């Protein structure tokens, strides 16, 4: 029952979201009453030091975890009340993930990794094109162990893109790459998601990378301390 | 100031030890599974070999204190002075002559009123050879006294002070039982080497005063057996001389101690324990070794960065090698200790139970330190061998390379590339489990070894049960179409047959005549009982090797397949059939043509035509031959018939099919316990291998499976991928394991083949089905456990886990 036009629905709405973990006997507040509204179709960068709650925020948005308290809506859908089957369906249809360590299936080739997910959502015919779009058509038959880190991350991006999700979540996507490769990968991500009009939430602890975002969300100690418009610069313009 | 090496010895090594324990604790579930495998392997070795040693020790003790004969010769009848000649044979330390005859024990009011009796004449003072262990009462002191074999006494409820009535060729005697005894010749109470099943209740050995025996049997001062003690190693040499000595007196049989009928059957059982004590532990320890190898390989891969760091910190490759070898040894040691304790308990339990069935008066159950030491050694060697390769891999890692993480070898990459091409036919999702099988060779090998081993044990165990039951069914239902087997006191009583056939509820009667014979060809000779049956009779359905029921014709003989193979005879060949006790002075023999070869699992009997066997052999040697018949009657009338027959003076012995069945069932009870234990071990082995593989697979793929879930696969779908791999491995394991099990079953059953037994390795369809179902159930259980873990997996954490 989506009465509001899709483009007008915020990508993410967090209302007083808390996330608590039990670490032994100690309760850790990973998120403490986060309130946030992110418009759709933007490149959002979440920055903050270690332990600020940015990855927790990403995990909640991706349906990998559920808030302890508060309300979380992604494209108008309330995640709090979803059961495991609904969360799986949500992840399958709405979300694409790009991990720091790529997380490719080691026994499948680059193309097969993309096709695996493409087949899951019925987009098998897009797999080869998507891999080509990330510039890896020539290594389609290579296993992950035969690819460089940058190439592996590009496959991971292709795998995320092929589902054509509305929300793409990237957790330190350049964390395992050297600066140059990292920028190349970010360039690809930046370009391809914009081309497809996807909402991107990218987590980084690197403040320079925050310049990429249309919106920059700063977190500290589990709280949002600032939501500001970003510079939206192209990764190629970044200097370290 | 201490040097760096000194410092490392002082502080770093203890820290490494702490790491060792911490690593073992971190992998608690896997470590426990490995310890169980080691414990099972060691436990089975110590248990089964210990049981073998306990039984051997117990038997040897009895043989030793009773001075069990080293060489014996049994013949028709010879002067007692022959013993003096036997004493002069070189290397004979002692010789003793005895008179022994078979008759019947008549026991009115007991369940069986007439059973087979063996009457052994012994001197008033304790015999120097084949003495008795008196378990109750005392030894013989007077002519009217008897000592009774204690297993028979227990089965038939005889007590010291009771009177036992014995009959030899219709001459009856009553003896007062003054003692119950265990005899080294009847620990496994069988009357002759032709009998396979123990006849505790229907075969009684009565030891009586030898003068009384001579008078009763009418043999005068003649003897029928000579037993000798020899110098060690000269048994066979002495036996040959004894045979030569008794040759003129119709040698019935001769044997060294190891071939004595009772001891031979005991040795078969002991051999079973000994064979299994090596065979099953090898399966378990191999599986444990592979599991350990796989688990340590995984630890090394997981700790590759740590290894690099340790090397960078100055730890030598030798220290790293030692560290991971110690890990293997620690797991082995922790598994070996309960294994040794459990094995010792099993050895005592198995030997005691077995000994209780035989009512052994002495039971050795002391710990065998040599076996325990070998058990510990085997466990440590397993740990050492399994840990060496992963440890070497860890030790050889270059610090810089190690800190960068795992590096695939070019050979491995080439193999994986080929695999990618080969598996293109499968759908994408299914390529993951198919390729996963080849991803870790050790994991695959472990699964295969475990499933092959488990399936083999399951098939061999069920096969053993099925083959034995097949043989028993053949004996009880396939061959015997009668209810009662009766032996008469003389050929004249054969006329009773017509009267029996005419009795109400009697369905049929066919006469039989049996003579112990030696069948001779140019290849050698073999001893069997030749039974004469009527042409066209319908009560005995003996099958030939070609499957049809045999029929007898005059001038021909059907020979059991074991003997035919030994004598190299085929249908149509002539053979000499000679009364077993033929001597130079009294030779009874005939020539017959081989009519065919019989295929009977239990017992070695040759068959000829009734009148032909009578005329050519039996009548000439009576009373050494026996006349009788087979009676078919209504089952409900068997007890009445039996009692009626047993009360007739013309009847020497009555044996019913129900009696045989009961004796077999009593013996099988122990076998079923044994089968149950083996089956449990087989399932444990397969289960533990499958579970270990499932766990390792899940652990190694935590990130991969979590990623799949993150990408939108359900927990069930992700678990299904892991389950498919397990199913493929199980299928491969079964494909190898089933033929392997069939071969093993065949080999195992053939180890029980003797002159009197030849088990067909029977494997009905349900054995395969049950094996597949058991393995499938184990796979399903492990997969369910995997799915449960996948459902509760913390995806956020798991996607960051190290592979």
PDB file of N, CA, C and O in Angstrom, chain B residues 668-720:
ATOM      1  N   UNK B 668      22.977 -67.720  19.666  1.00  0.00           N
ATOM      2  CA  UNK B 668      22.869 -66.498  18.875  1.00  0.00           C
ATOM      3  C   UNK B 668      22.653 -65.271  19.744  1.00  0.00           C
ATOM      4  O   UNK B 668      22.952 -64.157  19.337  1.00  0.00           O
ATOM      5  N   UNK B 669      22.116 -65.470  20.958  1.00  0.00           N
ATOM      6  CA  UNK B 669      21.850 -64.327  21.833  1.00  0.00           C
ATOM      7  C   UNK B 669      23.122 -63.514  22.034  1.00  0.00           C
ATOM      8  O   UNK B 669      23.124 -62.289  21.947  1.00  0.00           O
ATOM      9  N   UNK B 670      24.226 -64.224  22.271  1.00  0.00           N
ATOM     10  CA  UNK B 670      25.506 -63.549  22.475  1.00  0.00           C
ATOM     11  C   UNK B 670      25.940 -62.844  21.193  1.00  0.00           C
ATOM     12  O   UNK B 670      26.444 -61.725  21.216  1.00  0.00           O
ATOM     13  N   UNK B 671      25.686 -63.513  20.083  1.00  0.00           N
ATOM     14  CA  UNK B 671      26.083 -62.941  18.799  1.00  0.00           C
ATOM     15  C   UNK B 671      25.301 -61.652  18.519  1.00  0.00           C
ATOM     16  O   UNK B 671      25.849 -60.687  18.005  1.00  0.00           O
ATOM     17  N   UNK B 672      24.010 -61.639  18.906  1.00  0.00           N
ATOM     18  CA  UNK B 672      23.212 -60.445  18.646  1.00  0.00           C
ATOM     19  C   UNK B 672      23.705 -59.262  19.480  1.00  0.00           C
ATOM     20  O   UNK B 672      23.690 -58.134  19.020  1.00  0.00           O
ATOM     21  N   UNK B 673      24.159 -59.550  20.710  1.00  0.00           N
ATOM     22  CA  UNK B 673      24.724 -58.470  21.531  1.00  0.00           C
ATOM     23  C   UNK B 673      25.953 -57.910  20.813  1.00  0.00           C
ATOM     24  O   UNK B 673      26.153 -56.713  20.685  1.00  0.00           O
ATOM     25  N   UNK B 674      26.752 -58.830  20.336  1.00  0.00           N
ATOM     26  CA  UNK B 674      27.977 -58.489  19.650  1.00  0.00           C
ATOM     27  C   UNK B 674      27.668 -57.653  18.399  1.00  0.00           C
ATOM     28  O   UNK B 674      28.289 -56.625  18.140  1.00  0.00           O
ATOM     29  N   UNK B 675      26.652 -58.095  17.646  1.00  0.00           N
ATOM     30  CA  UNK B 675      26.251 -57.382  16.434  1.00  0.00           C
ATOM     31  C   UNK B 675      25.780 -55.970  16.792  1.00  0.00           C
ATOM     32  O   UNK B 675      26.126 -54.998  16.130  1.00  0.00           O
ATOM     33  N   UNK B 676      25.031 -55.873  17.881  1.00  0.00           N
ATOM     34  CA  UNK B 676      24.546 -54.569  18.329  1.00  0.00           C
ATOM     35  C   UNK B 676      25.700 -53.628  18.630  1.00  0.00           C
ATOM     36  O   UNK B 676      25.679 -52.456  18.251  1.00  0.00           O
ATOM     37  N   UNK B 677      26.723 -54.165  19.304  1.00  0.00           N
ATOM     38  CA  UNK B 677      27.882 -53.327  19.657  1.00  0.00           C
ATOM     39  C   UNK B 677      28.584 -52.860  18.383  1.00  0.00           C
ATOM     40  O   UNK B 677      28.891 -51.678  18.218  1.00  0.00           O
ATOM     41  N   UNK B 678      28.816 -53.799  17.476  1.00  0.00           N
ATOM     42  CA  UNK B 678      29.519 -53.450  16.239  1.00  0.00           C
ATOM     43  C   UNK B 678      28.740 -52.424  15.441  1.00  0.00           C
ATOM     44  O   UNK B 678      29.306 -51.478  14.888  1.00  0.00           O
ATOM     45  N   UNK B 679      27.420 -52.616  15.402  1.00  0.00           N
ATOM     46  CA  UNK B 679      26.569 -51.702  14.649  1.00  0.00           C
ATOM     47  C   UNK B 679      26.652 -50.299  15.248  1.00  0.00           C
ATOM     48  O   UNK B 679      26.747 -49.308  14.521  1.00  0.00           O
ATOM     49  N   UNK B 680      26.646 -50.238  16.577  1.00  0.00           N
ATOM     50  CA  UNK B 680      26.755 -48.932  17.227  1.00  0.00           C
ATOM     51  C   UNK B 680      28.070 -48.276  16.861  1.00  0.00           C
ATOM     52  O   UNK B 680      28.116 -47.073  16.584  1.00  0.00           O
ATOM     53  N   UNK B 681      29.138 -49.068  16.868  1.00  0.00           N
ATOM     54  CA  UNK B 681      30.446 -48.504  16.525  1.00  0.00           C
ATOM     55  C   UNK B 681      30.458 -48.019  15.073  1.00  0.00           C
ATOM     56  O   UNK B 681      31.015 -46.965  14.771  1.00  0.00           O
ATOM     57  N   UNK B 682      29.850 -48.816  14.184  1.00  0.00           N
ATOM     58  CA  UNK B 682      29.792 -48.433  12.770  1.00  0.00           C
ATOM     59  C   UNK B 682      29.053 -47.122  12.603  1.00  0.00           C
ATOM     60  O   UNK B 682      29.507 -46.228  11.878  1.00  0.00           O
ATOM     61  N   UNK B 683      27.938 -46.989  13.317  1.00  0.00           N
ATOM     62  CA  UNK B 683      27.147 -45.767  13.186  1.00  0.00           C
ATOM     63  C   UNK B 683      27.888 -44.587  13.810  1.00  0.00           C
ATOM     64  O   UNK B 683      27.838 -43.476  13.306  1.00  0.00           O
ATOM     65  N   UNK B 684      28.578 -44.871  14.923  1.00  0.00           N
ATOM     66  CA  UNK B 684      29.357 -43.814  15.562  1.00  0.00           C
ATOM     67  C   UNK B 684      30.449 -43.298  14.630  1.00  0.00           C
ATOM     68  O   UNK B 684      30.682 -42.097  14.523  1.00  0.00           O
ATOM     69  N   UNK B 685      31.100 -44.249  13.957  1.00  0.00           N
ATOM     70  CA  UNK B 685      32.196 -43.869  13.063  1.00  0.00           C
ATOM     71  C   UNK B 685      31.664 -43.013  11.924  1.00  0.00           C
ATOM     72  O   UNK B 685      32.172 -41.924  11.652  1.00  0.00           O
ATOM     73  N   UNK B 686      30.618 -43.527  11.254  1.00  0.00           N
ATOM     74  CA  UNK B 686      30.054 -42.782  10.133  1.00  0.00           C
ATOM     75  C   UNK B 686      29.494 -41.453  10.636  1.00  0.00           C
ATOM     76  O   UNK B 686      29.722 -40.400  10.030  1.00  0.00           O
ATOM     77  N   UNK B 687      28.786 -41.506  11.772  1.00  0.00           N
ATOM     78  CA  UNK B 687      28.172 -40.301  12.316  1.00  0.00           C
ATOM     79  C   UNK B 687      29.205 -39.268  12.696  1.00  0.00           C
ATOM     80  O   UNK B 687      29.060 -38.087  12.380  1.00  0.00           O
ATOM     81  N   UNK B 688      30.269 -39.722  13.341  1.00  0.00           N
ATOM     82  CA  UNK B 688      31.262 -38.753  13.785  1.00  0.00           C
ATOM     83  C   UNK B 688      31.990 -38.157  12.594  1.00  0.00           C
ATOM     84  O   UNK B 688      32.290 -36.967  12.579  1.00  0.00           O
ATOM     85  N   UNK B 689      32.244 -38.974  11.552  1.00  0.00           N
ATOM     86  CA  UNK B 689      32.912 -38.443  10.350  1.00  0.00           C
ATOM     87  C   UNK B 689      31.996 -37.428   9.666  1.00  0.00           C
ATOM     88  O   UNK B 689      32.440 -36.329   9.304  1.00  0.00           O
ATOM     89  N   UNK B 690      30.729 -37.785   9.528  1.00  0.00           N
ATOM     90  CA  UNK B 690      29.795 -36.881   8.841  1.00  0.00           C
ATOM     91  C   UNK B 690      29.628 -35.591   9.643  1.00  0.00           C
ATOM     92  O   UNK B 690      29.658 -34.493   9.105  1.00  0.00           O
ATOM     93  N   UNK B 691      29.501 -35.762  10.969  1.00  0.00           N
ATOM     94  CA  UNK B 691      29.318 -34.583  11.811  1.00  0.00           C
ATOM     95  C   UNK B 691      30.550 -33.693  11.780  1.00  0.00           C
ATOM     96  O   UNK B 691      30.446 -32.468  11.689  1.00  0.00           O
ATOM     97  N   UNK B 692      31.735 -34.316  11.842  1.00  0.00           N
ATOM     98  CA  UNK B 692      32.965 -33.521  11.802  1.00  0.00           C
ATOM     99  C   UNK B 692      33.037 -32.754  10.491  1.00  0.00           C
ATOM    100  O   UNK B 692      33.361 -31.570  10.465  1.00  0.00           O
ATOM    101  N   UNK B 693      32.739 -33.462   9.387  1.00  0.00           N
ATOM    102  CA  UNK B 693      32.816 -32.808   8.088  1.00  0.00           C
ATOM    103  C   UNK B 693      31.803 -31.669   8.015  1.00  0.00           C
ATOM    104  O   UNK B 693      32.122 -30.571   7.557  1.00  0.00           O
ATOM    105  N   UNK B 694      30.598 -31.938   8.511  1.00  0.00           N
ATOM    106  CA  UNK B 694      29.560 -30.903   8.465  1.00  0.00           C
ATOM    107  C   UNK B 694      29.990 -29.696   9.293  1.00  0.00           C
ATOM    108  O   UNK B 694      29.846 -28.556   8.860  1.00  0.00           O
ATOM    109  N   UNK B 695      30.561 -29.960  10.478  1.00  0.00           N
ATOM    110  CA  UNK B 695      30.988 -28.864  11.348  1.00  0.00           C
ATOM    111  C   UNK B 695      32.133 -28.083  10.722  1.00  0.00           C
ATOM    112  O   UNK B 695      32.105 -26.851  10.684  1.00  0.00           O
ATOM    113  N   UNK B 696      33.140 -28.840  10.234  1.00  0.00           N
ATOM    114  CA  UNK B 696      34.300 -28.172   9.632  1.00  0.00           C
ATOM    115  C   UNK B 696      33.840 -27.349   8.440  1.00  0.00           C
ATOM    116  O   UNK B 696      34.232 -26.197   8.250  1.00  0.00           O
ATOM    117  N   UNK B 697      32.964 -27.961   7.639  1.00  0.00           N
ATOM    118  CA  UNK B 697      32.469 -27.300   6.444  1.00  0.00           C
ATOM    119  C   UNK B 697      31.763 -25.996   6.816  1.00  0.00           C
ATOM    120  O   UNK B 697      31.956 -24.961   6.191  1.00  0.00           O
ATOM    121  N   UNK B 698      30.969 -26.074   7.868  1.00  0.00           N
ATOM    122  CA  UNK B 698      30.224 -24.901   8.303  1.00  0.00           C
ATOM    123  C   UNK B 698      31.162 -23.834   8.864  1.00  0.00           C
ATOM    124  O   UNK B 698      31.032 -22.650   8.563  1.00  0.00           O
ATOM    125  N   UNK B 699      32.129 -24.305   9.666  1.00  0.00           N
ATOM    126  CA  UNK B 699      33.071 -23.358  10.273  1.00  0.00           C
ATOM    127  C   UNK B 699      33.913 -22.667   9.202  1.00  0.00           C
ATOM    128  O   UNK B 699      34.138 -21.468   9.254  1.00  0.00           O
ATOM    129  N   UNK B 700      34.367 -23.492   8.239  1.00  0.00           N
ATOM    130  CA  UNK B 700      35.228 -22.923   7.207  1.00  0.00           C
ATOM    131  C   UNK B 700      34.461 -21.967   6.302  1.00  0.00           C
ATOM    132  O   UNK B 700      35.050 -21.189   5.595  1.00  0.00           O
ATOM    133  N   UNK B 701      33.153 -22.133   6.299  1.00  0.00           N
ATOM    134  CA  UNK B 701      32.365 -21.320   5.372  1.00  0.00           C
ATOM    135  C   UNK B 701      31.466 -20.338   6.065  1.00  0.00           C
ATOM    136  O   UNK B 701      30.496 -19.902   5.469  1.00  0.00           O
ATOM    137  N   UNK B 702      31.758 -20.065   7.297  1.00  0.00           N
ATOM    138  CA  UNK B 702      30.881 -19.158   8.042  1.00  0.00           C
ATOM    139  C   UNK B 702      30.620 -17.892   7.225  1.00  0.00           C
ATOM    140  O   UNK B 702      29.481 -17.481   7.028  1.00  0.00           O
ATOM    141  N   UNK B 703      31.720 -17.302   6.734  1.00  0.00           N
ATOM    142  CA  UNK B 703      31.556 -16.034   6.025  1.00  0.00           C
ATOM    143  C   UNK B 703      30.794 -16.232   4.717  1.00  0.00           C
ATOM    144  O   UNK B 703      29.925 -15.446   4.365  1.00  0.00           O
ATOM    145  N   UNK B 704      31.153 -17.310   4.022  1.00  0.00           N
ATOM    146  CA  UNK B 704      30.515 -17.567   2.733  1.00  0.00           C
ATOM    147  C   UNK B 704      28.998 -17.752   2.897  1.00  0.00           C
ATOM    148  O   UNK B 704      28.203 -17.158   2.164  1.00  0.00           O
ATOM    149  N   UNK B 705      28.642 -18.578   3.881  1.00  0.00           N
ATOM    150  CA  UNK B 705      27.219 -18.858   4.078  1.00  0.00           C
ATOM    151  C   UNK B 705      26.484 -17.619   4.596  1.00  0.00           C
ATOM    152  O   UNK B 705      25.352 -17.342   4.197  1.00  0.00           O
ATOM    153  N   UNK B 706      27.172 -16.868   5.474  1.00  0.00           N
ATOM    154  CA  UNK B 706      26.557 -15.634   5.978  1.00  0.00           C
ATOM    155  C   UNK B 706      26.368 -14.650   4.835  1.00  0.00           C
ATOM    156  O   UNK B 706      25.348 -13.953   4.761  1.00  0.00           O
ATOM    157  N   UNK B 707      27.333 -14.602   3.937  1.00  0.00           N
ATOM    158  CA  UNK B 707      27.216 -13.697   2.785  1.00  0.00           C
ATOM    159  C   UNK B 707      26.017 -14.086   1.930  1.00  0.00           C
ATOM    160  O   UNK B 707      25.242 -13.232   1.497  1.00  0.00           O
ATOM    161  N   UNK B 708      25.873 -15.397   1.713  1.00  0.00           N
ATOM    162  CA  UNK B 708      24.735 -15.866   0.919  1.00  0.00           C
ATOM    163  C   UNK B 708      23.433 -15.435   1.569  1.00  0.00           C
ATOM    164  O   UNK B 708      22.511 -14.978   0.898  1.00  0.00           O
ATOM    165  N   UNK B 709      23.394 -15.549   2.886  1.00  0.00           N
ATOM    166  CA  UNK B 709      22.179 -15.136   3.582  1.00  0.00           C
ATOM    167  C   UNK B 709      21.977 -13.634   3.433  1.00  0.00           C
ATOM    168  O   UNK B 709      20.866 -13.170   3.250  1.00  0.00           O
ATOM    169  N   UNK B 710      23.067 -12.897   3.529  1.00  0.00           N
ATOM    170  CA  UNK B 710      22.977 -11.452   3.387  1.00  0.00           C
ATOM    171  C   UNK B 710      22.489 -11.064   1.988  1.00  0.00           C
ATOM    172  O   UNK B 710      21.764 -10.093   1.813  1.00  0.00           O
ATOM    173  N   UNK B 711      22.899 -11.863   1.007  1.00  0.00           N
ATOM    174  CA  UNK B 711      22.507 -11.573  -0.375  1.00  0.00           C
ATOM    175  C   UNK B 711      21.051 -11.938  -0.640  1.00  0.00           C
ATOM    176  O   UNK B 711      20.530 -11.665  -1.707  1.00  0.00           O
ATOM    177  N   UNK B 712      20.415 -12.587   0.312  1.00  0.00           N
ATOM    178  CA  UNK B 712      18.998 -12.886   0.143  1.00  0.00           C
ATOM    179  C   UNK B 712      18.642 -14.355   0.128  1.00  0.00           C
ATOM    180  O   UNK B 712      17.486 -14.706  -0.063  1.00  0.00           O
ATOM    181  N   UNK B 713      19.625 -15.224   0.331  1.00  0.00           N
ATOM    182  CA  UNK B 713      19.317 -16.654   0.432  1.00  0.00           C
ATOM    183  C   UNK B 713      18.714 -16.911   1.807  1.00  0.00           C
ATOM    184  O   UNK B 713      19.175 -16.345   2.802  1.00  0.00           O
ATOM    185  N   UNK B 714      17.723 -17.787   1.868  1.00  0.00           N
ATOM    186  CA  UNK B 714      17.162 -18.129   3.176  1.00  0.00           C
ATOM    187  C   UNK B 714      18.142 -19.044   3.911  1.00  0.00           C
ATOM    188  O   UNK B 714      19.038 -19.635   3.278  1.00  0.00           O
ATOM    189  N   UNK B 715      17.945 -19.180   5.240  1.00  0.00           N
ATOM    190  CA  UNK B 715      18.815 -20.074   6.018  1.00  0.00           C
ATOM    191  C   UNK B 715      18.709 -21.492   5.465  1.00  0.00           C
ATOM    192  O   UNK B 715      19.701 -22.219   5.350  1.00  0.00           O
ATOM    193  N   UNK B 716      17.484 -21.868   5.095  1.00  0.00           N
ATOM    194  CA  UNK B 716      17.263 -23.214   4.546  1.00  0.00           C
ATOM    195  C   UNK B 716      18.019 -23.408   3.252  1.00  0.00           C
ATOM    196  O   UNK B 716      18.657 -24.444   3.043  1.00  0.00           O
ATOM    197  N   UNK B 717      17.970 -22.381   2.382  1.00  0.00           N
ATOM    198  CA  UNK B 717      18.642 -22.511   1.081  1.00  0.00           C
ATOM    199  C   UNK B 717      20.155 -22.595   1.266  1.00  0.00           C
ATOM    200  O   UNK B 717      20.834 -23.402   0.616  1.00  0.00           O
ATOM    201  N   UNK B 718      20.681 -21.774   2.196  1.00  0.00           N
ATOM    202  CA  UNK B 718      22.125 -21.801   2.447  1.00  0.00           C
ATOM    203  C   UNK B 718      22.521 -23.149   3.048  1.00  0.00           C
ATOM    204  O   UNK B 718      23.536 -23.750   2.653  1.00  0.00           O
ATOM    205  N   UNK B 719      21.702 -23.622   3.997  1.00  0.00           N
ATOM    206  CA  UNK B 719      22.000 -24.921   4.621  1.00  0.00           C
ATOM    207  C   UNK B 719      21.882 -26.040   3.594  1.00  0.00           C
ATOM    208  O   UNK B 719      22.633 -27.025   3.635  1.00  0.00           O
ATOM    209  N   UNK B 720      20.963 -25.861   2.677  1.00  0.00           N
ATOM    210  CA  UNK B 720      20.761 -26.873   1.636  1.00  0.00           C
ATOM    211  C   UNK B 720      22.017 -27.041   0.787  1.00  0.00           C
ATOM    212  O   UNK B 720      22.400 -28.155   0.431  1.00  0.00           O
TER     213      UNK B 720
END
